[in-house]
Structures are given as structure tokens and as C-alpha cells.
mmCIF file of C-alpha atoms in Angstrom:
data_model
loop_
_atom_site.group_PDB
_atom_site.id
_atom_site.type_symbol
_atom_site.label_atom_id
_atom_site.label_comp_id
_atom_site.label_asym_id
_atom_site.label_seq_id
_atom_site.Cartn_x
_atom_site.Cartn_y
_atom_site.Cartn_z
ATOM 1 C CA VAL A 174 -26.683 -2.954 24.256
ATOM 2 C CA LEU A 175 -26.486 -4.303 20.593
ATOM 3 C CA THR A 176 -24.855 -7.670 21.327
ATOM 4 C CA ASN A 177 -23.264 -9.509 24.150
ATOM 5 C CA ASP A 178 -20.021 -7.494 23.534
ATOM 6 C CA THR A 179 -21.123 -4.499 21.433
ATOM 7 C CA ARG A 180 -22.569 -1.303 23.031
ATOM 8 C CA ARG A 181 -24.077 1.779 21.509
ATOM 9 C CA PHE A 182 -22.966 4.644 23.782
ATOM 10 C CA ARG A 183 -24.850 7.976 23.775
ATOM 11 C CA PHE A 184 -23.200 11.063 24.793
ATOM 12 C CA ALA A 185 -24.828 14.489 25.566
ATOM 13 C CA LEU A 186 -23.400 17.703 24.204
ATOM 14 C CA GLN A 187 -22.976 20.915 25.950
ATOM 15 C CA THR A 188 -26.861 21.816 25.378
ATOM 16 C CA ARG A 189 -29.782 20.061 23.688
ATOM 17 C CA GLU A 190 -29.369 22.577 20.832
ATOM 18 C CA HIS A 191 -25.789 21.721 19.983
ATOM 19 C CA VAL A 192 -24.639 19.467 17.153
ATOM 20 C CA LEU A 193 -21.323 17.812 16.926
ATOM 21 C CA GLY A 194 -20.269 19.333 13.786
ATOM 22 C CA LEU A 195 -17.899 16.518 12.723
ATOM 23 C CA PRO A 196 -17.147 16.665 9.159
ATOM 24 C CA ILE A 197 -18.333 13.471 7.062
ATOM 25 C CA GLY A 198 -15.470 11.116 6.902
ATOM 26 C CA GLN A 199 -13.652 12.515 9.870
ATOM 27 C CA HIS A 200 -13.119 10.884 13.165
ATOM 28 C CA MET A 201 -12.319 12.128 16.800
ATOM 29 C CA TYR A 202 -10.485 11.028 19.870
ATOM 30 C CA LEU A 203 -11.637 9.936 23.298
ATOM 31 C CA SER A 204 -9.182 10.294 26.281
ATOM 32 C CA ALA A 205 -9.278 9.267 29.836
ATOM 33 C CA MET A 206 -6.988 8.388 32.626
ATOM 34 C CA ILE A 207 -7.192 4.801 33.232
ATOM 35 C CA GLY A 208 -5.039 3.108 35.844
ATOM 36 C CA GLY A 209 -2.968 6.029 36.152
ATOM 37 C CA GLN A 210 -2.246 6.270 32.469
ATOM 38 C CA LEU A 211 -3.736 8.484 29.763
ATOM 39 C CA VAL A 212 -5.480 6.371 27.104
ATOM 40 C CA VAL A 213 -6.478 7.881 23.820
ATOM 41 C CA ARG A 214 -8.534 6.049 21.216
ATOM 42 C CA PRO A 215 -10.091 7.119 17.902
ATOM 43 C CA TYR A 216 -13.695 6.637 17.250
ATOM 44 C CA THR A 217 -16.264 7.626 14.489
ATOM 45 C CA PRO A 218 -19.805 8.392 15.537
ATOM 46 C CA VAL A 219 -22.633 6.559 14.004
ATOM 47 C CA THR A 220 -24.906 9.667 14.246
ATOM 48 C CA SER A 221 -24.693 12.891 12.208
ATOM 49 C CA ASP A 222 -25.715 16.626 12.596
ATOM 50 C CA ASP A 223 -29.212 15.514 12.020
ATOM 51 C CA GLU A 224 -29.205 14.472 15.755
ATOM 52 C CA VAL A 225 -29.272 17.490 17.950
ATOM 53 C CA GLY A 226 -27.860 17.580 21.495
ATOM 54 C CA TYR A 227 -26.006 14.186 21.525
ATOM 55 C CA PHE A 228 -23.789 11.913 19.490
ATOM 56 C CA ASP A 229 -23.619 8.004 19.483
ATOM 57 C CA LEU A 230 -20.669 5.657 19.270
ATOM 58 C CA VAL A 231 -21.029 1.932 18.444
ATOM 59 C CA ILE A 232 -18.035 0.194 20.231
ATOM 60 C CA LYS A 233 -16.992 -3.323 20.775
ATOM 61 C CA VAL A 234 -16.139 -3.974 24.362
ATOM 62 C CA TYR A 235 -13.034 -6.271 24.717
ATOM 63 C CA ALA A 236 -13.200 -7.757 28.222
ATOM 64 C CA ALA A 237 -10.244 -8.818 30.175
ATOM 65 C CA GLY A 238 -9.222 -12.435 30.324
ATOM 66 C CA VAL A 239 -10.893 -13.453 27.090
ATOM 67 C CA HIS A 240 -8.110 -13.165 24.351
ATOM 68 C CA PRO A 241 -4.738 -14.800 25.400
ATOM 69 C CA LYS A 242 -2.755 -12.207 23.314
ATOM 70 C CA PHE A 243 -4.560 -9.318 25.230
ATOM 71 C CA PRO A 244 -5.236 -10.461 28.760
ATOM 72 C CA GLU A 245 -6.203 -6.929 29.935
ATOM 73 C CA GLY A 246 -8.685 -6.482 27.336
ATOM 74 C CA GLY A 247 -9.518 -3.051 25.706
ATOM 75 C CA LYS A 248 -8.744 -0.369 28.092
ATOM 76 C CA MET A 249 -10.974 2.301 26.616
ATOM 77 C CA SER A 250 -13.846 0.069 25.744
ATOM 78 C CA GLN A 251 -14.031 -1.484 29.263
ATOM 79 C CA TYR A 252 -13.806 2.002 30.728
ATOM 80 C CA LEU A 253 -16.594 3.288 28.686
ATOM 81 C CA ASP A 254 -18.661 0.189 29.466
ATOM 82 C CA SER A 255 -18.313 1.028 33.197
ATOM 83 C CA MET A 256 -19.335 4.705 32.881
ATOM 84 C CA GLN A 257 -22.348 5.737 34.591
ATOM 85 C CA ILE A 258 -25.009 8.170 33.554
ATOM 86 C CA GLY A 259 -23.625 11.722 34.310
ATOM 87 C CA CYS A 260 -20.127 10.776 33.880
ATOM 88 C CA THR A 261 -18.020 12.887 31.269
ATOM 89 C CA ILE A 262 -15.074 12.124 28.974
ATOM 90 C CA ASP A 263 -12.771 14.195 27.152
ATOM 91 C CA VAL A 264 -13.226 14.448 23.218
ATOM 92 C CA ARG A 265 -11.151 16.190 20.690
ATOM 93 C CA GLY A 266 -11.163 16.432 16.855
ATOM 94 C CA PRO A 267 -11.863 16.436 14.112
ATOM 95 C CA ALA A 268 -9.019 14.320 12.653
ATOM 96 C CA GLY A 269 -8.495 12.337 9.521
ATOM 97 C CA LYS A 270 -7.298 12.527 5.959
ATOM 98 C CA LEU A 271 -10.588 12.395 4.138
ATOM 99 C CA THR A 272 -13.671 14.629 4.191
ATOM 100 C CA TYR A 273 -16.735 13.854 2.077
ATOM 101 C CA LEU A 274 -17.998 17.087 0.582
ATOM 102 C CA GLY A 275 -21.071 15.552 -1.268
ATOM 103 C CA GLN A 276 -22.156 14.344 -4.710
ATOM 104 C CA GLY A 277 -18.999 12.275 -5.235
ATOM 105 C CA CYS A 278 -16.472 14.926 -4.203
ATOM 106 C CA MET A 279 -14.082 14.575 -1.455
ATOM 107 C CA SER A 280 -11.092 16.323 0.039
ATOM 108 C CA VAL A 281 -7.983 14.308 0.709
ATOM 109 C CA LYS A 282 -4.853 15.199 2.748
ATOM 110 C CA VAL A 283 -1.695 14.527 0.660
ATOM 111 C CA GLY A 284 1.077 15.560 3.000
ATOM 112 C CA ARG A 285 0.405 19.170 4.089
ATOM 113 C CA GLU A 286 -2.003 19.920 1.255
ATOM 114 C CA GLU A 287 -5.652 18.957 0.687
ATOM 115 C CA VAL A 288 -6.500 17.750 -2.756
ATOM 116 C CA GLU A 289 -10.072 17.506 -4.036
ATOM 117 C CA ARG A 290 -11.127 14.336 -5.825
ATOM 118 C CA LYS A 291 -14.463 13.338 -7.493
ATOM 119 C CA CYS A 292 -15.687 10.014 -8.087
ATOM 120 C CA THR A 293 -18.991 8.469 -9.597
ATOM 121 C CA LYS A 294 -18.209 4.897 -7.828
ATOM 122 C CA LEU A 295 -17.004 4.526 -4.331
ATOM 123 C CA GLY A 296 -15.346 1.294 -3.067
ATOM 124 C CA MET A 297 -15.277 0.692 0.732
ATOM 125 C CA ILE A 298 -13.680 -2.219 2.753
ATOM 126 C CA ALA A 299 -14.388 -2.528 6.377
ATOM 127 C CA GLY A 300 -14.072 -5.131 9.266
ATOM 128 C CA GLY A 301 -15.837 -5.306 12.679
ATOM 129 C CA THR A 302 -16.751 -1.863 14.179
ATOM 130 C CA GLY A 303 -14.442 -0.465 11.644
ATOM 131 C CA ILE A 304 -17.592 -0.117 9.693
ATOM 132 C CA THR A 305 -18.515 3.017 11.522
ATOM 133 C CA PRO A 306 -16.433 5.476 9.239
ATOM 134 C CA MET A 307 -18.113 3.927 6.106
ATOM 135 C CA LEU A 308 -21.530 4.129 7.503
ATOM 136 C CA GLN A 309 -20.956 7.861 8.023
ATOM 137 C CA VAL A 310 -20.327 8.271 4.198
ATOM 138 C CA VAL A 311 -22.897 5.810 3.069
ATOM 139 C CA ARG A 312 -25.767 7.433 5.138
ATOM 140 C CA GLN A 313 -24.627 11.002 3.921
ATOM 141 C CA ILE A 314 -24.917 9.808 0.283
ATOM 142 C CA LEU A 315 -28.223 8.027 0.818
ATOM 143 C CA LYS A 316 -29.977 10.933 2.370
ATOM 144 C CA ASP A 317 -29.006 13.273 -0.607
ATOM 145 C CA PRO A 318 -31.346 12.628 -3.482
ATOM 146 C CA GLU A 319 -28.934 14.646 -5.748
ATOM 147 C CA ASP A 320 -25.966 12.387 -4.761
ATOM 148 C CA LYS A 321 -25.848 9.612 -7.523
ATOM 149 C CA THR A 322 -22.607 8.057 -6.313
ATOM 150 C CA GLU A 323 -22.583 4.305 -6.640
ATOM 151 C CA MET A 324 -21.330 2.551 -3.424
ATOM 152 C CA PHE A 325 -19.711 -0.953 -3.054
ATOM 153 C CA LEU A 326 -19.115 -2.025 0.489
ATOM 154 C CA LEU A 327 -17.247 -5.189 1.583
ATOM 155 C CA PHE A 328 -17.781 -5.913 5.198
ATOM 156 C CA ALA A 329 -16.178 -8.860 6.934
ATOM 157 C CA ASN A 330 -16.828 -9.723 10.712
ATOM 158 C CA GLN A 331 -18.208 -12.037 13.166
ATOM 159 C CA VAL A 332 -21.925 -12.405 13.094
ATOM 160 C CA SER A 333 -23.659 -10.475 15.674
ATOM 161 C CA ILE A 334 -22.270 -7.118 14.996
ATOM 162 C CA THR A 335 -22.538 -7.624 11.236
ATOM 163 C CA ILE A 336 -26.376 -7.811 11.345
ATOM 164 C CA SER A 337 -26.778 -5.039 13.880
ATOM 165 C CA LEU A 338 -24.863 -2.488 11.610
ATOM 166 C CA SER A 339 -25.656 -4.105 8.242
ATOM 167 C CA LEU A 340 -29.435 -3.547 8.734
ATOM 168 C CA SER A 341 -28.920 0.009 9.771
ATOM 169 C CA LEU A 342 -27.879 0.599 6.291
ATOM 170 C CA SER A 343 -30.989 2.008 4.759
ATOM 171 C CA LEU A 344 -32.218 -0.836 2.520
ATOM 172 C CA SER A 345 -34.783 1.386 1.142
ATOM 173 C CA HIS A 346 -31.951 2.898 -1.005
ATOM 174 C CA TYR A 347 -30.484 -0.367 -1.874
ATOM 175 C CA HIS A 348 -30.290 0.480 -5.564
ATOM 176 C CA SER A 349 -27.264 2.706 -5.023
ATOM 177 C CA LEU A 350 -25.463 0.363 -2.463
ATOM 178 C CA SER A 351 -23.923 -2.903 -3.322
ATOM 179 C CA LEU A 352 -23.262 -4.807 0.027
ATOM 180 C CA SER A 353 -21.182 -7.808 0.322
ATOM 181 C CA LEU A 354 -21.027 -9.575 3.858
ATOM 182 C CA PHE A 355 -18.429 -12.038 5.067
ATOM 183 C CA VAL A 356 -18.983 -13.665 8.390
ATOM 184 C CA SER A 357 -16.823 -16.232 10.361
ATOM 185 C CA SER A 358 -19.860 -17.975 11.821
ATOM 186 C CA TYR A 359 -23.507 -17.565 11.354
ATOM 187 C CA PRO A 360 -27.031 -19.019 12.369
ATOM 188 C CA THR A 361 -28.390 -20.205 9.049
ATOM 189 C CA SER A 362 -31.825 -19.061 9.909
ATOM 190 C CA HIS A 363 -30.671 -15.494 10.616
ATOM 191 C CA LEU A 364 -28.555 -15.292 7.346
ATOM 192 C CA SER A 365 -31.421 -16.582 5.215
ATOM 193 C CA PHE A 366 -33.666 -13.927 6.843
ATOM 194 C CA PHE A 367 -31.198 -11.044 6.172
ATOM 195 C CA LEU A 368 -30.665 -12.144 2.545
ATOM 196 C CA PHE A 369 -34.513 -12.342 2.075
ATOM 197 C CA GLN A 370 -34.831 -8.857 3.357
ATOM 198 C CA ALA A 371 -32.159 -7.430 1.185
ATOM 199 C CA CYS A 372 -33.235 -9.086 -1.992
ATOM 200 C CA THR A 373 -36.928 -8.310 -1.524
ATOM 201 C CA GLN A 374 -36.065 -4.607 -0.969
ATOM 202 C CA ALA A 375 -33.737 -4.566 -4.023
ATOM 203 C CA HIS A 376 -36.365 -6.114 -6.173
ATOM 204 C CA ALA A 377 -39.056 -3.618 -4.931
ATOM 205 C CA ASN A 378 -36.762 -0.610 -5.939
ATOM 206 C CA ASP A 379 -35.811 -2.057 -9.271
ATOM 207 C CA SER A 380 -39.767 -2.323 -10.078
ATOM 208 C CA SER A 381 -40.382 1.069 -8.807
#
């Protein structure tokens, strides 16, 4: 449990030696029979092939009876939240139009063709748990010392999940990541703490 409505779900793979093998920038689909209907939703893991034997998803659970426009809430998110240890779910993939190849190179699907692009600066915009595809690319770039790609991430959301996921972006590499946060509401004390942490780490990197 990350917040009152956001969960980190861990799914075991076939064996403890398996890796998910999802290309960076791609997503996958989870499907289940819910209320007699097939429900399919796309998700991007927050883990990579560095984690062996499992993968993690960060998902906001949309409860029934909360939002007047969606009285039933999120079918898949509530289903996942109700799963017990030992339950299984169908997963298929990879899917997506972009694959990050490393060091600023990426493969982009244009129609039926795949075109390779290269950049030195990468801009990303995300909202809510839609940050997860960006996290996948950001982490891949940050863990490769040879990848000098500069990243600019604009992230808008409600407070709770913002802090949970933003702090997970490795601030030890803050010199290559420019992070802008926009929140709808925020406890002043928590915001001050986050900004202090970010600015302190950025200063430390600049001085090293």
C-alpha cells in the first residue's frame, strides 16, 4: 500500500529465475473475467529485468461510489485490489509504439514501419499513475553511465502519489533529470521537505 488509493502489486513469474523481458518503453495488457465480462487494461511495470522472478505494477484503485461519473469505479483496479496471494491473472505483451534502445536511441512505429530516432534531450509529460511509462525510460537512462541523454519531466497529479513516485526517481542522478511537479493540493510541510531534498541533492551533484 503506497497511499489510501494507490497500491504496488507484485506478481511472480513462472520461476524465480525468469525475467519479464519487456522492452523499455513498451507496456503490457492484463485481462480478467469480471462480472461475466472480459476486461482488458494496459499497464507499465515499475520494475525492470534487473528484478528476477517477479514484476511490480503501481496502480491507483478507483473505488465504486466515489466519482459520480463512474459510479462502478475501476473494474480492473478493484479486481486487482481484491486478489489474494496465490491468485493468477492473464498477461500479454509487449505492446506500444516506442522502444528505448539506449544512449538516446529509440525505435518508433510509424504505420507498419519502425523508424529509429536519436536525441540528446528527451521531454516527457505525465499525469497520475501515467508516470509509470516515463519511470521506465528514466530509470534505464539513469542506470547507464554512458547514456548522457538529458531528461525533462513534467508531472501533474494529486499529492499522495506524486510524492511516492517522484521520490523513487533516483535523486542521486538529479544532474541529468529536470523534474517539474504540479499538484492539485499539498501539505506545505511535505512540499517543503521534498523541495529541500531535491535541491540539496542537486547542489551536492553540482559540487562533486
